[in-house]
Short mmCIF file of C-alpha atoms in Angstrom, two decimals:
data_model
loop_
_atom_site.label_atom_id
_atom_site.label_comp_id
_atom_site.label_asym_id
_atom_site.label_seq_id
_atom_site.Cartn_x
_atom_site.Cartn_y
_atom_site.Cartn_z
CA MET Z 21 8.58 -5.00 12.18
CA GLY Z 22 10.60 -2.17 10.79
CA SER Z 23 13.03 -2.25 13.72
CA SER Z 24 16.54 -3.50 14.23
CA VAL Z 25 17.38 -5.99 16.96
CA GLU Z 26 20.54 -5.95 19.00
CA ILE Z 27 21.40 -9.02 21.05
CA THR Z 28 23.82 -8.83 23.96
CA LEU Z 29 24.82 -12.07 25.61
CA LEU Z 30 26.90 -12.44 28.75
CA CYS Z 31 28.34 -15.91 28.64
CA ARG Z 32 31.75 -17.38 29.39
CA ASP Z 33 31.32 -20.41 27.15
CA PRO Z 34 31.47 -19.45 23.44
CA THR Z 35 29.50 -22.55 22.45
CA GLN Z 36 26.68 -21.68 24.84
CA ALA Z 37 26.76 -18.09 23.61
CA GLN Z 38 26.42 -19.17 19.99
CA THR Z 39 23.60 -21.59 20.86
CA ALA Z 40 21.76 -18.84 22.74
CA ARG Z 41 22.31 -16.34 19.93
CA THR Z 42 20.94 -18.77 17.36
CA ALA Z 43 17.90 -19.52 19.52
CA VAL Z 44 17.16 -15.82 20.12
CA ARG Z 45 17.45 -14.99 16.42
CA ALA Z 46 15.15 -17.87 15.52
CA GLU Z 47 12.57 -16.73 18.08
CA VAL Z 48 12.68 -13.12 16.87
CA GLU Z 49 12.24 -14.32 13.30
CA ARG Z 50 9.34 -16.61 14.25
CA LEU Z 51 7.52 -13.85 16.12
CA GLU Z 52 8.16 -11.29 13.39
CA ALA Z 53 6.69 -13.74 10.87
CA LEU Z 54 3.49 -13.72 12.96
CA LEU Z 55 3.22 -10.08 14.01
CA SER Z 56 4.83 -7.77 11.44
CA ASP Z 57 2.55 -5.83 9.13
CA TYR Z 58 5.62 -5.37 6.91
CA ARG Z 59 5.36 -9.04 5.94
CA PRO Z 60 2.39 -9.88 3.70
CA THR Z 61 2.29 -13.48 4.98
CA SER Z 62 2.19 -12.58 8.69
CA GLN Z 63 -0.94 -13.24 10.69
CA VAL Z 64 -1.42 -9.50 11.24
CA SER Z 65 -1.14 -8.73 7.52
CA ARG Z 66 -3.50 -11.56 6.68
CA LEU Z 67 -6.01 -10.27 9.23
CA ASN Z 68 -5.74 -6.81 7.67
CA GLU Z 69 -6.51 -8.41 4.30
CA ARG Z 70 -9.59 -9.98 5.91
CA GLU Z 71 -8.38 -13.56 5.61
CA ASN Z 72 -9.64 -16.14 8.08
CA VAL Z 73 -6.74 -16.80 10.42
CA LEU Z 74 -6.56 -19.15 13.36
CA LEU Z 75 -4.28 -17.13 15.60
CA ALA Z 76 -1.10 -18.46 17.11
CA PRO Z 77 -1.12 -18.17 20.91
CA GLU Z 78 1.43 -15.34 20.77
CA THR Z 79 -0.65 -13.32 18.28
CA ARG Z 80 -3.78 -13.78 20.36
CA GLN Z 81 -1.93 -12.84 23.55
CA LEU Z 82 -0.56 -9.66 21.99
CA LEU Z 83 -3.95 -8.65 20.55
CA LEU Z 84 -5.56 -9.15 23.96
CA ARG Z 85 -2.82 -7.05 25.56
CA ALA Z 86 -3.24 -4.34 22.92
CA GLN Z 87 -6.96 -4.11 23.68
CA ALA Z 88 -6.28 -3.96 27.41
CA VAL Z 89 -3.71 -1.18 27.00
CA CYS Z 90 -6.12 0.69 24.74
CA ARG Z 91 -8.80 0.57 27.43
CA GLU Z 92 -6.34 1.36 30.25
CA THR Z 93 -5.11 4.46 28.41
CA GLY Z 94 -8.55 5.64 27.30
CA GLY Z 95 -7.51 5.05 23.69
CA ALA Z 96 -4.22 6.96 23.89
CA PHE Z 97 -2.61 3.72 22.68
CA ASP Z 98 -4.66 1.99 20.01
CA ALA Z 99 -3.43 -0.86 17.80
CA SER Z 100 -6.22 -0.12 15.33
CA ILE Z 101 -4.37 3.01 14.16
CA GLY Z 102 -3.57 1.26 10.87
CA PRO Z 103 -5.97 3.31 8.69
CA ILE Z 104 -4.51 6.58 9.98
CA LYS Z 105 -0.94 5.36 9.51
CA ARG Z 106 -1.69 4.48 5.90
CA LEU Z 107 -3.48 7.78 5.29
CA TRP Z 108 -0.39 9.70 6.41
CA GLY Z 109 1.76 7.53 4.12
CA PHE Z 110 3.77 5.85 6.85
CA GLY Z 111 4.94 2.28 6.46
CA GLU Z 112 6.04 0.07 3.64
CA GLY Z 113 5.92 1.80 0.27
CA GLY Z 114 4.22 4.93 1.53
CA THR Z 115 5.17 8.54 0.95
CA PRO Z 116 4.68 10.51 4.18
CA HIS Z 117 2.46 13.56 3.74
CA VAL Z 118 -0.13 15.59 5.65
CA PRO Z 119 -3.56 14.32 4.64
CA ASP Z 120 -6.80 16.23 4.35
CA SER Z 121 -8.44 16.86 7.74
CA LEU Z 122 -11.79 15.50 6.52
CA ALA Z 123 -10.12 12.22 5.55
CA ILE Z 124 -8.54 12.03 9.01
CA GLN Z 125 -11.89 12.63 10.71
CA ARG Z 126 -13.59 9.98 8.58
CA LEU Z 127 -10.98 7.36 9.46
CA LEU Z 128 -10.83 8.22 13.15
CA ALA Z 129 -14.29 6.71 13.43
CA HIS Z 130 -12.63 3.36 12.66
CA VAL Z 131 -9.91 3.62 15.31
CA HIS Z 132 -11.14 2.36 18.67
CA CYS Z 133 -10.43 -0.37 21.19
CA ASP Z 134 -13.24 -2.64 20.09
CA VAL Z 135 -12.75 -2.94 16.33
CA TYR Z 136 -12.09 -6.66 16.79
CA GLU Z 137 -12.98 -9.48 19.11
CA LEU Z 138 -11.08 -12.61 19.95
CA GLY Z 139 -12.64 -15.96 20.59
CA PRO Z 140 -11.29 -18.44 23.13
CA ALA Z 141 -9.98 -20.84 20.47
CA GLY Z 142 -7.80 -18.35 18.61
CA ASP Z 143 -10.52 -17.10 16.31
CA PHE Z 144 -10.61 -13.43 15.30
CA HIS Z 145 -13.59 -11.34 14.17
CA TRP Z 146 -13.61 -7.80 12.86
CA ARG Z 147 -16.35 -5.57 14.24
CA ASP Z 148 -15.44 -2.72 11.90
CA PRO Z 149 -14.92 -3.38 8.18
CA GLU Z 150 -12.54 -0.41 7.71
CA ALA Z 151 -10.28 -1.11 10.69
CA ARG Z 152 -6.66 -2.18 10.29
CA LEU Z 153 -4.16 -3.34 12.86
CA ASP Z 154 -0.72 -1.86 13.45
CA LEU Z 155 1.02 -3.49 16.38
CA GLY Z 156 4.24 -1.51 15.94
CA GLY Z 157 3.69 0.38 19.18
CA ILE Z 158 3.58 -2.79 21.27
CA ALA Z 159 5.03 -5.71 19.32
CA GLN Z 160 8.72 -4.94 19.80
CA GLY Z 161 8.38 -4.94 23.59
CA PHE Z 162 6.36 -8.14 23.41
CA VAL Z 163 9.07 -9.82 21.31
CA ALA Z 164 11.77 -8.61 23.72
CA SER Z 165 9.82 -10.12 26.64
CA CYS Z 166 9.43 -13.42 24.82
CA VAL Z 167 13.11 -13.79 24.00
CA ALA Z 168 14.25 -12.66 27.43
#
C-alpha cells in the first residue's frame, strides 16, 4: 500500500515470537493483496479497472467503513479520491504536478461518498463511471487493527 510495516513483538519465547512474526507478516501480505491499489491484481485495483469482483469480507468491511467515515466527516475523508490523486500525478508511476483547475473541478464531481454501493453478498456496483477508489487514507489502520 505504499507504506512500510514495523512489527514489534514482546515475547519471552523465541519460538513463539517467530511464529507470531510469521503469522503477522502473512496477514499483512494477504490484506495488502486485497486492498492495495499499487498491486494490479488486488481487489481494489480490479474494481478500479471495472472488473466484476466478489469482495472478500475484509474488502467489503473496509469499503463500508470508508463510506461511513465519508458521511461522518461530510466528505472530508473520501476513498473515491482516486481520480484526483491520479490527476495530480501521485501514486505508482506518476509524476507529481499541479494540474489545471478546470480539470480538478471536472473530476471533483466524481468524488463523493456514494460513488459505489455494496450488496449483502459481497457484490460491488459503481454508481459513477469515472470514480476510482484509493483506500490509502484508511487501509493501513484497518490492516493494523486486523493484525493486532
